[in-house]
Structure formats: C-alpha cells, structure tokens
GROMACS .gro file of C-alpha atoms in nm:
model
  394
    1UNK     CA    1  -7.627  -8.444  10.321
    2UNK     CA    2  -7.297  -8.613  10.293
    3UNK     CA    3  -7.299  -8.999  10.289
    4UNK     CA    4  -7.087  -9.190  10.540
    5UNK     CA    5  -6.848  -9.328  10.282
    6UNK     CA    6  -6.733  -8.999  10.120
    7UNK     CA    7  -6.706  -8.836  10.460
    8UNK     CA    8  -6.488  -9.100  10.590
    9UNK     CA    9  -6.261  -9.081  10.297
   10UNK     CA   10  -6.257  -8.702  10.333
   11UNK     CA   11  -6.155  -8.730  10.702
   12UNK     CA   12  -5.894  -8.977  10.610
   13UNK     CA   13  -5.746  -8.740  10.342
   14UNK     CA   14  -5.734  -8.454  10.584
   15UNK     CA   15  -5.548  -8.667  10.848
   16UNK     CA   16  -5.300  -8.774  10.578
   17UNK     CA   17  -5.236  -8.402  10.465
   18UNK     CA   18  -5.200  -8.308  10.840
   19UNK     CA   19  -4.937  -8.579  10.881
   20UNK     CA   20  -4.752  -8.474  10.569
   21UNK     CA   21  -4.764  -8.098  10.685
   22UNK     CA   22  -4.615  -8.191  11.024
   23UNK     CA   23  -4.341  -8.407  10.878
   24UNK     CA   24  -4.269  -8.119  10.634
   25UNK     CA   25  -4.246  -7.859  10.922
   26UNK     CA   26  -4.006  -8.081  11.104
   27UNK     CA   27  -3.803  -8.137  10.803
   28UNK     CA   28  -3.781  -7.761  10.743
   29UNK     CA   29  -3.662  -7.713  11.102
   30UNK     CA   30  -3.392  -7.972  11.062
   31UNK     CA   31  -3.291  -7.840  10.714
   32UNK     CA   32  -3.236  -7.490  10.882
   33UNK     CA   33  -3.024  -7.647  11.147
   34UNK     CA   34  -2.823  -7.858  10.895
   35UNK     CA   35  -2.771  -7.539  10.680
   36UNK     CA   36  -2.617  -7.380  10.990
   37UNK     CA   37  -2.389  -7.682  11.030
   38UNK     CA   38  -2.304  -7.663  10.655
   39UNK     CA   39  -2.196  -7.307  10.682
   40UNK     CA   40  -1.973  -7.396  10.963
   41UNK     CA   41  -1.831  -7.682  10.766
   42UNK     CA   42  -1.754  -7.454  10.478
   43UNK     CA   43  -1.537  -7.243  10.713
   44UNK     CA   44  -1.366  -7.569  10.818
   45UNK     CA   45  -1.289  -7.651  10.450
   46UNK     CA   46  -1.142  -7.315  10.390
   47UNK     CA   47  -0.924  -7.366  10.676
   48UNK     CA   48  -0.830  -7.718  10.562
   49UNK     CA   49  -0.932  -7.875  10.885
   50UNK     CA   50  -1.182  -8.138  10.751
   51UNK     CA   51  -1.370  -8.247  10.433
   52UNK     CA   52  -1.711  -8.100  10.372
   53UNK     CA   53  -1.862  -8.425  10.250
   54UNK     CA   54  -1.803  -8.619  10.579
   55UNK     CA   55  -1.941  -8.333  10.787
   56UNK     CA   56  -2.257  -8.310  10.561
   57UNK     CA   57  -2.315  -8.679  10.604
   58UNK     CA   58  -2.265  -8.658  10.971
   59UNK     CA   59  -2.510  -8.361  11.010
   60UNK     CA   60  -2.782  -8.524  10.767
   61UNK     CA   61  -2.790  -8.862  10.945
   62UNK     CA   62  -2.998  -8.729  11.246
   63UNK     CA   63  -3.230  -8.569  11.004
   64UNK     CA   64  -3.304  -8.898  10.829
   65UNK     CA   65  -3.353  -9.077  11.170
   66UNK     CA   66  -3.599  -8.784  11.274
   67UNK     CA   67  -3.808  -8.829  10.959
   68UNK     CA   68  -3.825  -9.198  11.024
   69UNK     CA   69  -3.946  -9.142  11.383
   70UNK     CA   70  -4.201  -8.886  11.268
   71UNK     CA   71  -4.350  -9.134  11.021
   72UNK     CA   72  -4.371  -9.404  11.284
   73UNK     CA   73  -4.549  -9.179  11.532
   74UNK     CA   74  -4.816  -9.107  11.281
   75UNK     CA   75  -4.884  -9.475  11.202
   76UNK     CA   76  -5.077  -9.611  11.501
   77UNK     CA   77  -5.108  -9.989  11.530
   78UNK     CA   78  -5.424 -10.137  11.679
   79UNK     CA   79  -5.495 -10.503  11.755
   80UNK     CA   80  -5.673 -10.675  11.453
   81UNK     CA   81  -6.052 -10.675  11.462
   82UNK     CA   82  -6.309 -10.870  11.270
   83UNK     CA   83  -6.469 -10.660  10.995
   84UNK     CA   84  -6.851 -10.637  11.032
   85UNK     CA   85  -7.090 -10.470  10.774
   86UNK     CA   86  -7.314 -10.198  10.892
   87UNK     CA   87  -7.613 -10.422  10.934
   88UNK     CA   88  -7.411 -10.652  11.187
   89UNK     CA   89  -7.237 -10.383  11.387
   90UNK     CA   90  -7.340 -10.285  11.751
   91UNK     CA   91  -7.267 -10.014  11.974
   92UNK     CA   92  -7.155 -10.170  12.298
   93UNK     CA   93  -7.123 -10.014  12.639
   94UNK     CA   94  -6.881 -10.169  12.893
   95UNK     CA   95  -6.909 -10.031  13.249
   96UNK     CA   96  -6.604 -10.084  13.452
   97UNK     CA   97  -6.377 -10.383  13.355
   98UNK     CA   98  -6.055 -10.184  13.292
   99UNK     CA   99  -5.817  -9.912  13.410
  100UNK     CA  100  -5.693  -9.672  13.142
  101UNK     CA  101  -5.362  -9.855  13.103
  102UNK     CA  102  -5.562 -10.166  13.013
  103UNK     CA  103  -5.737  -9.988  12.712
  104UNK     CA  104  -5.477  -9.726  12.617
  105UNK     CA  105  -5.385  -9.943  12.301
  106UNK     CA  106  -5.730  -9.878  12.167
  107UNK     CA  107  -5.742  -9.495  12.232
  108UNK     CA  108  -5.763  -9.315  11.894
  109UNK     CA  109  -5.923  -9.614  11.709
  110UNK     CA  110  -6.230  -9.481  11.524
  111UNK     CA  111  -6.453  -9.760  11.679
  112UNK     CA  112  -6.347  -9.691  12.046
  113UNK     CA  113  -6.444  -9.425  12.296
  114UNK     CA  114  -6.340  -9.405  12.644
  115UNK     CA  115  -6.594  -9.240  12.881
  116UNK     CA  116  -6.496  -9.115  13.230
  117UNK     CA  117  -6.825  -9.163  13.434
  118UNK     CA  118  -6.951  -9.292  13.757
  119UNK     CA  119  -7.230  -9.535  13.711
  120UNK     CA  120  -7.390  -9.404  14.028
  121UNK     CA  121  -7.498  -9.105  13.808
  122UNK     CA  122  -7.728  -9.166  13.510
  123UNK     CA  123  -7.575  -9.192  13.169
  124UNK     CA  124  -7.766  -9.091  12.856
  125UNK     CA  125  -7.615  -9.252  12.536
  126UNK     CA  126  -7.743  -9.474  12.252
  127UNK     CA  127  -7.625  -9.840  12.272
  128UNK     CA  128  -7.725 -10.178  12.168
  129UNK     CA  129  -7.571 -10.393  12.439
  130UNK     CA  130  -7.437 -10.321  12.798
  131UNK     CA  131  -7.181 -10.542  12.967
  132UNK     CA  132  -7.227 -10.419  13.323
  133UNK     CA  133  -6.902 -10.498  13.500
  134UNK     CA  134  -6.853 -10.191  13.721
  135UNK     CA  135  -6.785 -10.270  14.088
  136UNK     CA  136  -6.490 -10.318  14.327
  137UNK     CA  137  -6.422 -10.704  14.320
  138UNK     CA  138  -6.131 -10.784  14.562
  139UNK     CA  139  -6.212 -10.811  14.932
  140UNK     CA  140  -5.980 -10.542  15.053
  141UNK     CA  141  -6.121 -10.284  14.799
  142UNK     CA  142  -6.477 -10.348  14.860
  143UNK     CA  143  -6.449 -10.377  15.233
  144UNK     CA  144  -6.258 -10.041  15.255
  145UNK     CA  145  -6.542  -9.856  15.113
  146UNK     CA  146  -6.860 -10.078  15.171
  147UNK     CA  147  -7.110  -9.782  15.110
  148UNK     CA  148  -6.954  -9.696  14.765
  149UNK     CA  149  -6.964 -10.078  14.683
  150UNK     CA  150  -7.323 -10.099  14.769
  151UNK     CA  151  -7.406  -9.780  14.577
  152UNK     CA  152  -7.230  -9.919  14.258
  153UNK     CA  153  -7.408 -10.243  14.267
  154UNK     CA  154  -7.751 -10.109  14.352
  155UNK     CA  155  -7.782  -9.752  14.217
  156UNK     CA  156  -7.535  -9.812  13.939
  157UNK     CA  157  -7.719 -10.130  13.821
  158UNK     CA  158  -8.058  -9.944  13.845
  159UNK     CA  159  -7.907  -9.665  13.621
  160UNK     CA  160  -7.778  -9.925  13.367
  161UNK     CA  161  -8.115 -10.101  13.360
  162UNK     CA  162  -8.292  -9.773  13.307
  163UNK     CA  163  -8.055  -9.694  13.015
  164UNK     CA  164  -8.133 -10.042  12.876
  165UNK     CA  165  -8.506  -9.983  12.911
  166UNK     CA  166  -8.485  -9.631  12.743
  167UNK     CA  167  -8.284  -9.750  12.436
  168UNK     CA  168  -8.406 -10.103  12.405
  169UNK     CA  169  -8.050 -10.248  12.485
  170UNK     CA  170  -7.972 -10.597  12.622
  171UNK     CA  171  -7.788 -10.592  12.961
  172UNK     CA  172  -7.549 -10.842  13.090
  173UNK     CA  173  -7.485 -10.832  13.465
  174UNK     CA  174  -7.144 -10.955  13.580
  175UNK     CA  175  -7.265 -11.122  13.900
  176UNK     CA  176  -7.034 -11.344  14.117
  177UNK     CA  177  -6.998 -11.667  14.282
  178UNK     CA  178  -7.016 -11.473  14.616
  179UNK     CA  179  -7.385 -11.484  14.588
  180UNK     CA  180  -7.354 -11.833  14.712
  181UNK     CA  181  -7.168 -11.706  15.014
  182UNK     CA  182  -7.008 -11.987  15.216
  183UNK     CA  183  -7.204 -12.257  15.047
  184UNK     CA  184  -7.349 -12.556  15.210
  185UNK     CA  185  -7.403 -12.717  14.843
  186UNK     CA  186  -7.088 -12.848  14.659
  187UNK     CA  187  -7.033 -12.797  14.375
  188UNK     CA  188  -7.255 -12.491  14.338
  189UNK     CA  189  -7.528 -12.489  14.067
  190UNK     CA  190  -7.746 -12.198  13.962
  191UNK     CA  191  -8.034 -12.337  14.150
  192UNK     CA  192  -7.871 -12.297  14.485
  193UNK     CA  193  -8.000 -11.995  14.683
  194UNK     CA  194  -7.682 -11.940  14.870
  195UNK     CA  195  -7.563 -11.909  15.244
  196UNK     CA  196  -7.459 -11.552  15.301
  197UNK     CA  197  -7.424 -11.347  15.614
  198UNK     CA  198  -7.614 -11.035  15.543
  199UNK     CA  199  -7.427 -10.818  15.813
  200UNK     CA  200  -7.080 -10.960  15.771
  201UNK     CA  201  -6.777 -10.765  15.637
  202UNK     CA  202  -6.824 -10.925  15.293
  203UNK     CA  203  -7.211 -10.841  15.277
  204UNK     CA  204  -7.162 -10.510  15.093
  205UNK     CA  205  -7.043 -10.708  14.788
  206UNK     CA  206  -7.232 -11.041  14.836
  207UNK     CA  207  -7.564 -10.872  14.894
  208UNK     CA  208  -7.505 -10.606  14.655
  209UNK     CA  209  -7.469 -10.847  14.378
  210UNK     CA  210  -7.766 -11.049  14.487
  211UNK     CA  211  -7.982 -10.729  14.496
  212UNK     CA  212  -7.851 -10.638  14.150
  213UNK     CA  213  -7.963 -10.979  14.025
  214UNK     CA  214  -8.303 -10.898  14.171
  215UNK     CA  215  -8.319 -10.581  13.998
  216UNK     CA  216  -8.240 -10.731  13.655
  217UNK     CA  217  -8.520 -10.980  13.678
  218UNK     CA  218  -8.766 -10.718  13.826
  219UNK     CA  219  -8.692 -10.509  13.506
  220UNK     CA  220  -8.727 -10.810  13.273
  221UNK     CA  221  -9.070 -10.901  13.419
  222UNK     CA  222  -9.215 -10.554  13.464
  223UNK     CA  223  -9.030 -10.351  13.185
  224UNK     CA  224  -8.948 -10.630  12.926
  225UNK     CA  225  -8.568 -10.555  12.941
  226UNK     CA  226  -8.354 -10.837  12.798
  227UNK     CA  227  -8.112 -10.946  13.076
  228UNK     CA  228  -7.827 -11.192  13.103
  229UNK     CA  229  -7.671 -11.288  13.431
  230UNK     CA  230  -7.312 -11.434  13.452
  231UNK     CA  231  -7.206 -11.574  13.803
  232UNK     CA  232  -6.835 -11.532  13.768
  233UNK     CA  233  -6.596 -11.746  13.982
  234UNK     CA  234  -6.227 -11.669  14.044
  235UNK     CA  235  -6.053 -11.516  13.746
  236UNK     CA  236  -5.697 -11.425  13.686
  237UNK     CA  237  -5.466 -11.324  13.401
  238UNK     CA  238  -5.227 -11.043  13.270
  239UNK     CA  239  -5.325 -10.686  13.347
  240UNK     CA  240  -5.452 -10.770  13.678
  241UNK     CA  241  -5.400 -10.487  13.939
  242UNK     CA  242  -5.088 -10.600  14.125
  243UNK     CA  243  -5.195 -10.453  14.449
  244UNK     CA  244  -5.557 -10.554  14.461
  245UNK     CA  245  -5.522 -10.809  14.746
  246UNK     CA  246  -5.662 -11.112  14.558
  247UNK     CA  247  -5.517 -11.443  14.618
  248UNK     CA  248  -5.353 -11.477  14.270
  249UNK     CA  249  -5.189 -11.143  14.259
  250UNK     CA  250  -5.074 -11.166  14.625
  251UNK     CA  251  -4.905 -11.496  14.579
  252UNK     CA  252  -4.739 -11.411  14.249
  253UNK     CA  253  -4.616 -11.082  14.378
  254UNK     CA  254  -4.486 -11.225  14.713
  255UNK     CA  255  -4.313 -11.511  14.525
  256UNK     CA  256  -4.145 -11.283  14.275
  257UNK     CA  257  -4.022 -11.054  14.558
  258UNK     CA  258  -3.898 -11.337  14.772
  259UNK     CA  259  -4.147 -11.261  15.045
  260UNK     CA  260  -4.355 -11.513  15.256
  261UNK     CA  261  -4.677 -11.623  15.075
  262UNK     CA  262  -4.947 -11.537  15.323
  263UNK     CA  263  -5.228 -11.795  15.353
  264UNK     CA  264  -5.535 -11.695  15.562
  265UNK     CA  265  -5.640 -11.991  15.785
  266UNK     CA  266  -5.523 -12.352  15.740
  267UNK     CA  267  -5.509 -12.323  15.345
  268UNK     CA  268  -5.763 -12.598  15.326
  269UNK     CA  269  -6.026 -12.364  15.158
  270UNK     CA  270  -6.074 -12.443  14.793
  271UNK     CA  271  -6.094 -12.220  14.492
  272UNK     CA  272  -6.153 -12.279  14.121
  273UNK     CA  273  -5.940 -12.052  13.898
  274UNK     CA  274  -6.015 -11.962  13.537
  275UNK     CA  275  -5.799 -11.768  13.281
  276UNK     CA  276  -5.936 -11.431  13.171
  277UNK     CA  277  -5.969 -11.517  12.798
  278UNK     CA  278  -6.201 -11.811  12.883
  279UNK     CA  279  -6.418 -11.568  13.091
  280UNK     CA  280  -6.449 -11.323  12.809
  281UNK     CA  281  -6.549 -11.589  12.568
  282UNK     CA  282  -6.813 -11.694  12.811
  283UNK     CA  283  -6.950 -11.342  12.862
  284UNK     CA  284  -6.968 -11.285  12.482
  285UNK     CA  285  -7.142 -11.630  12.438
  286UNK     CA  286  -7.405 -11.556  12.722
  287UNK     CA  287  -7.475 -11.208  12.591
  288UNK     CA  288  -7.545 -11.339  12.246
  289UNK     CA  289  -7.747 -11.636  12.356
  290UNK     CA  290  -8.124 -11.676  12.449
  291UNK     CA  291  -8.049 -11.777  12.804
  292UNK     CA  292  -8.190 -11.523  13.047
  293UNK     CA  293  -8.151 -11.708  13.372
  294UNK     CA  294  -7.832 -11.705  13.569
  295UNK     CA  295  -7.519 -11.893  13.434
  296UNK     CA  296  -7.205 -12.004  13.614
  297UNK     CA  297  -6.883 -11.914  13.440
  298UNK     CA  298  -6.581 -12.067  13.594
  299UNK     CA  299  -6.324 -12.340  13.596
  300UNK     CA  300  -6.445 -12.667  13.782
  301UNK     CA  301  -6.088 -12.764  13.850
  302UNK     CA  302  -6.061 -12.729  14.223
  303UNK     CA  303  -5.748 -12.653  14.422
  304UNK     CA  304  -5.685 -12.573  14.800
  305UNK     CA  305  -5.530 -12.245  14.876
  306UNK     CA  306  -5.225 -12.417  15.005
  307UNK     CA  307  -5.180 -12.619  14.678
  308UNK     CA  308  -5.219 -12.301  14.486
  309UNK     CA  309  -4.953 -12.139  14.679
  310UNK     CA  310  -4.711 -12.433  14.629
  311UNK     CA  311  -4.791 -12.428  14.262
  312UNK     CA  312  -4.710 -12.053  14.217
  313UNK     CA  313  -4.384 -12.118  14.414
  314UNK     CA  314  -4.278 -12.384  14.172
  315UNK     CA  315  -4.379 -12.187  13.870
  316UNK     CA  316  -4.179 -11.876  13.985
  317UNK     CA  317  -3.887 -12.076  14.108
  318UNK     CA  318  -3.907 -11.893  14.436
  319UNK     CA  319  -3.761 -11.995  14.781
  320UNK     CA  320  -4.036 -11.811  14.961
  321UNK     CA  321  -4.186 -11.958  15.278
  322UNK     CA  322  -4.554 -12.009  15.334
  323UNK     CA  323  -4.687 -11.802  15.627
  324UNK     CA  324  -5.013 -11.877  15.796
  325UNK     CA  325  -5.227 -11.596  15.931
  326UNK     CA  326  -5.549 -11.593  16.116
  327UNK     CA  327  -5.860 -11.682  15.907
  328UNK     CA  328  -6.062 -11.399  15.751
  329UNK     CA  329  -6.423 -11.364  15.870
  330UNK     CA  330  -6.690 -11.537  15.636
  331UNK     CA  331  -6.420 -11.664  15.414
  332UNK     CA  332  -6.598 -11.943  15.197
  333UNK     CA  333  -6.453 -12.284  15.264
  334UNK     CA  334  -6.554 -12.445  14.938
  335UNK     CA  335  -6.581 -12.297  14.587
  336UNK     CA  336  -6.637 -12.495  14.271
  337UNK     CA  337  -6.876 -12.416  13.983
  338UNK     CA  338  -7.115 -12.654  13.837
  339UNK     CA  339  -7.092 -12.551  13.468
  340UNK     CA  340  -7.315 -12.810  13.308
  341UNK     CA  341  -7.566 -12.534  13.213
  342UNK     CA  342  -7.299 -12.334  13.033
  343UNK     CA  343  -7.179 -12.650  12.851
  344UNK     CA  344  -7.540 -12.738  12.744
  345UNK     CA  345  -7.682 -12.399  12.653
  346UNK     CA  346  -7.371 -12.209  12.551
  347UNK     CA  347  -7.141 -12.467  12.430
  348UNK     CA  348  -6.877 -12.308  12.663
  349UNK     CA  349  -6.618 -12.446  12.894
  350UNK     CA  350  -6.278 -12.315  12.991
  351UNK     CA  351  -5.980 -12.435  12.759
  352UNK     CA  352  -5.683 -12.268  12.897
  353UNK     CA  353  -5.479 -12.498  13.147
  354UNK     CA  354  -5.411 -12.345  13.484
  355UNK     CA  355  -5.039 -12.369  13.451
  356UNK     CA  356  -5.037 -12.212  13.110
  357UNK     CA  357  -5.243 -11.916  13.232
  358UNK     CA  358  -5.035 -11.872  13.553
  359UNK     CA  359  -4.715 -11.861  13.330
  360UNK     CA  360  -4.858 -11.583  13.135
  361UNK     CA  361  -4.968 -11.389  13.451
  362UNK     CA  362  -4.626 -11.434  13.609
  363UNK     CA  363  -4.453 -11.304  13.301
  364UNK     CA  364  -4.665 -10.994  13.312
  365UNK     CA  365  -4.605 -10.939  13.689
  366UNK     CA  366  -4.229 -10.982  13.639
  367UNK     CA  367  -4.222 -10.716  13.357
  368UNK     CA  368  -4.431 -10.484  13.565
  369UNK     CA  369  -4.190 -10.525  13.863
  370UNK     CA  370  -3.912 -10.443  13.638
  371UNK     CA  371  -4.079 -10.135  13.511
  372UNK     CA  372  -4.178 -10.017  13.843
  373UNK     CA  373  -3.836 -10.069  13.995
  374UNK     CA  374  -3.698  -9.824  13.741
  375UNK     CA  375  -3.960  -9.580  13.874
  376UNK     CA  376  -3.851  -9.653  14.237
  377UNK     CA  377  -4.194  -9.801  14.326
  378UNK     CA  378  -4.227 -10.153  14.450
  379UNK     CA  379  -4.601 -10.262  14.541
  380UNK     CA  380  -4.676 -10.450  14.841
  381UNK     CA  381  -4.978 -10.701  14.872
  382UNK     CA  382  -5.273 -10.515  14.998
  383UNK     CA  383  -5.414 -10.650  15.342
  384UNK     CA  384  -5.780 -10.640  15.403
  385UNK     CA  385  -5.874 -10.319  15.599
  386UNK     CA  386  -6.171 -10.124  15.682
  387UNK     CA  387  -6.243  -9.764  15.743
  388UNK     CA  388  -6.278  -9.653  16.113
  389UNK     CA  389  -6.625  -9.616  16.212
  390UNK     CA  390  -6.746  -9.256  16.315
  391UNK     CA  391  -6.863  -9.184  16.662
  392UNK     CA  392  -7.239  -9.138  16.646
  393UNK     CA  393  -7.421  -8.905  16.905
  394UNK     CA  394  -7.783  -9.006  16.980
   0.00000   0.00000   0.00000
C-alpha cells in the first residue's frame, strides 16, 4: 500500500514530466517552422537580398514568446490558503452559494471539487461539515418558480440533514431575516416569532426557510444531528449576479447605465446592508461555535431605501433620476437586526463600512459592464414576475 506522501510526490513528478513533454512538443513544432524559414533565408542570402542573421532573429523571436506562454499556462495560481495538518483538515460541503464563474479560480486545485448536483435529489458523499446555502434568494427569482423554491428549502434541506445524520456531519442552515416577515418588533431579535403571510407571493421563500429551521431542530432533537442556524440579513458585494433584481444590484446597475433608479413604494422602508466578507466570517464563526440556537448575522446600520438610492447615485457619480413605482405586496417596512447574541457568543460584528463595500461592488459592476459591452450584452434590472397560472378543470 502506497502512503499518501510518496503518492503525492509521484503524481507531482508525473505532472511535471507531462508539462515538459508538452513544452518539448511545442518547441519541436516551432523548430520545424523555423527551419523552413531558415531554408528560405539561405536562398535570400545567396541572392544577396538580406542578411541571414536578422532573419533568423526575426523567426526565432516568436518561438521564445511561445515557450514563455506555454510555461505560464502550466503554472496555475490559486489564492493563498492557510496550511492545516492532517488532524485539523475537514472535508466541507457547500450547497449553492456560487455560480461557476465565482469559483472558477479554484478549479484544478487539489483541495477543491465542483459538484453539479440538485439538492432536491439525495447526495451520497463523506463530509465533516455542511454549509447549506442552496436556495433562490432574490424576490424575482423565488417568485418566478415558487414550487422549486419550496422544494429546495424543504426536500433539499431534508436531504442535507439526512446526509449529516448518515456521516455524522455538522450542518449550518443559511436561513434569512425573511422568517420575521413584515415585523411588528423592531429591531428583530432571535426570540421574535415573526409576522409572515403564509399565502402571499413571498411565502414560498419565507415559509420555506421557516420550515427548514423546523426540520433542523427536529433532526437535532430526534436524531442528534449538530445544527447551526444563521438568519442572514441583506448582504451585498462583488460577484453578485447583476440581473438578480435585488435592491443593491438594481440601483448600481441603473446608476451606471444612466437609467432611473426604481424605488417601490415611498422609499421609507428600511434595510440593513452588510458586506459579503463580514457575512462569511460570521458563518464560519457560527459553524465552529457551540451555539445551536438561531443567530442573526447582519449590519445594524439602518437606512431607508430612498437614502440608499441617493447614496449609490453619489458614489457612482450618476445623474439618474429616482422613479417611484407601486409598492410590492408584503414588502417588509422595517428591517434591522439585533446582533447582541452574535457579539456575545461569537465575538462577531460587521467591520466593513457601508461606503467602502459599495465602492468595491460598484467597481466590480463597472468592470462587468465593460466586459459585457464587448460581448454586445447589456443586462437590465429584473422586475418581479410570476408564472401564469394554469387553468384547472374540476
């Protein structure tokens, strides 16, 4: 039986030999091309048209550049990671949470594996921790396919809890501030039970997450599964989907394109926005803590939607107008997390200032627009829409 250390060194040596072989083959191909040019140059010399030396240099220069390019292509760079000894390493499953472009810089790394799988179907792998993030999260997306949203948050959560039970893994559920609905308590703490319309257009997401929380604690009490529940408030940052219809992406996109910033209702609704790195730090802290009850993760700095639109206009330097549209049904009027529990038990609180985070997101969106303009595609903010109901015959 080959131990892991020698096997890893053997695989590394094989990869190096393959790289050298491919570079060598490329060199041979170019040498053949150069030789053909050299023969032609000899003919030129005999005719006295040009010196061979200058032509050789001219022909060899592309060969040198090609070799450099080949060497670079075989040297992949990955973001730095902290080294952990074997006893401290964990196999961690993250459901959802990223499109392929968001993780493509990890593809090929020996510690990373991308799995194409729908959580509505069972998954059979060995893991130590599960970050269960899979679910549509923006209102236009989850309202467009409410049944799929419900399946993802119920059947998908059951499947992940079943996996956690089978392999003895700890599961963290990415719940949401939407479990509080349109709250009658402000700010919202973890003891508040919420004020949710169970048959409204947002219910597929709100109630789906509430049921997912119920499932987590049922598995904890009945099966002894270790669970962690994060109630996530509005989050933003680079790599957001530009066309997902959330307030941050809508406002930035509209401001950058000189279009009116669309505010639903009077704009007096409040939200609390946290930067993505703060959320990630909070999730990791919660996963590795001993806190099994729900924990709010959000920024308690509260702004009205109108204030937020004006701030983005200023940061972008946009002359866009603010356009008021009819208010969305069941849109929460107040949203502000009470994070005293996270501070006390996790030692966590957001540290990235709102304007600093917005500037990073605006920079990312601006670059994406430039890239997409070159591909003749300009995204438009996505309005909320629902599938047409089918006629039922009784």
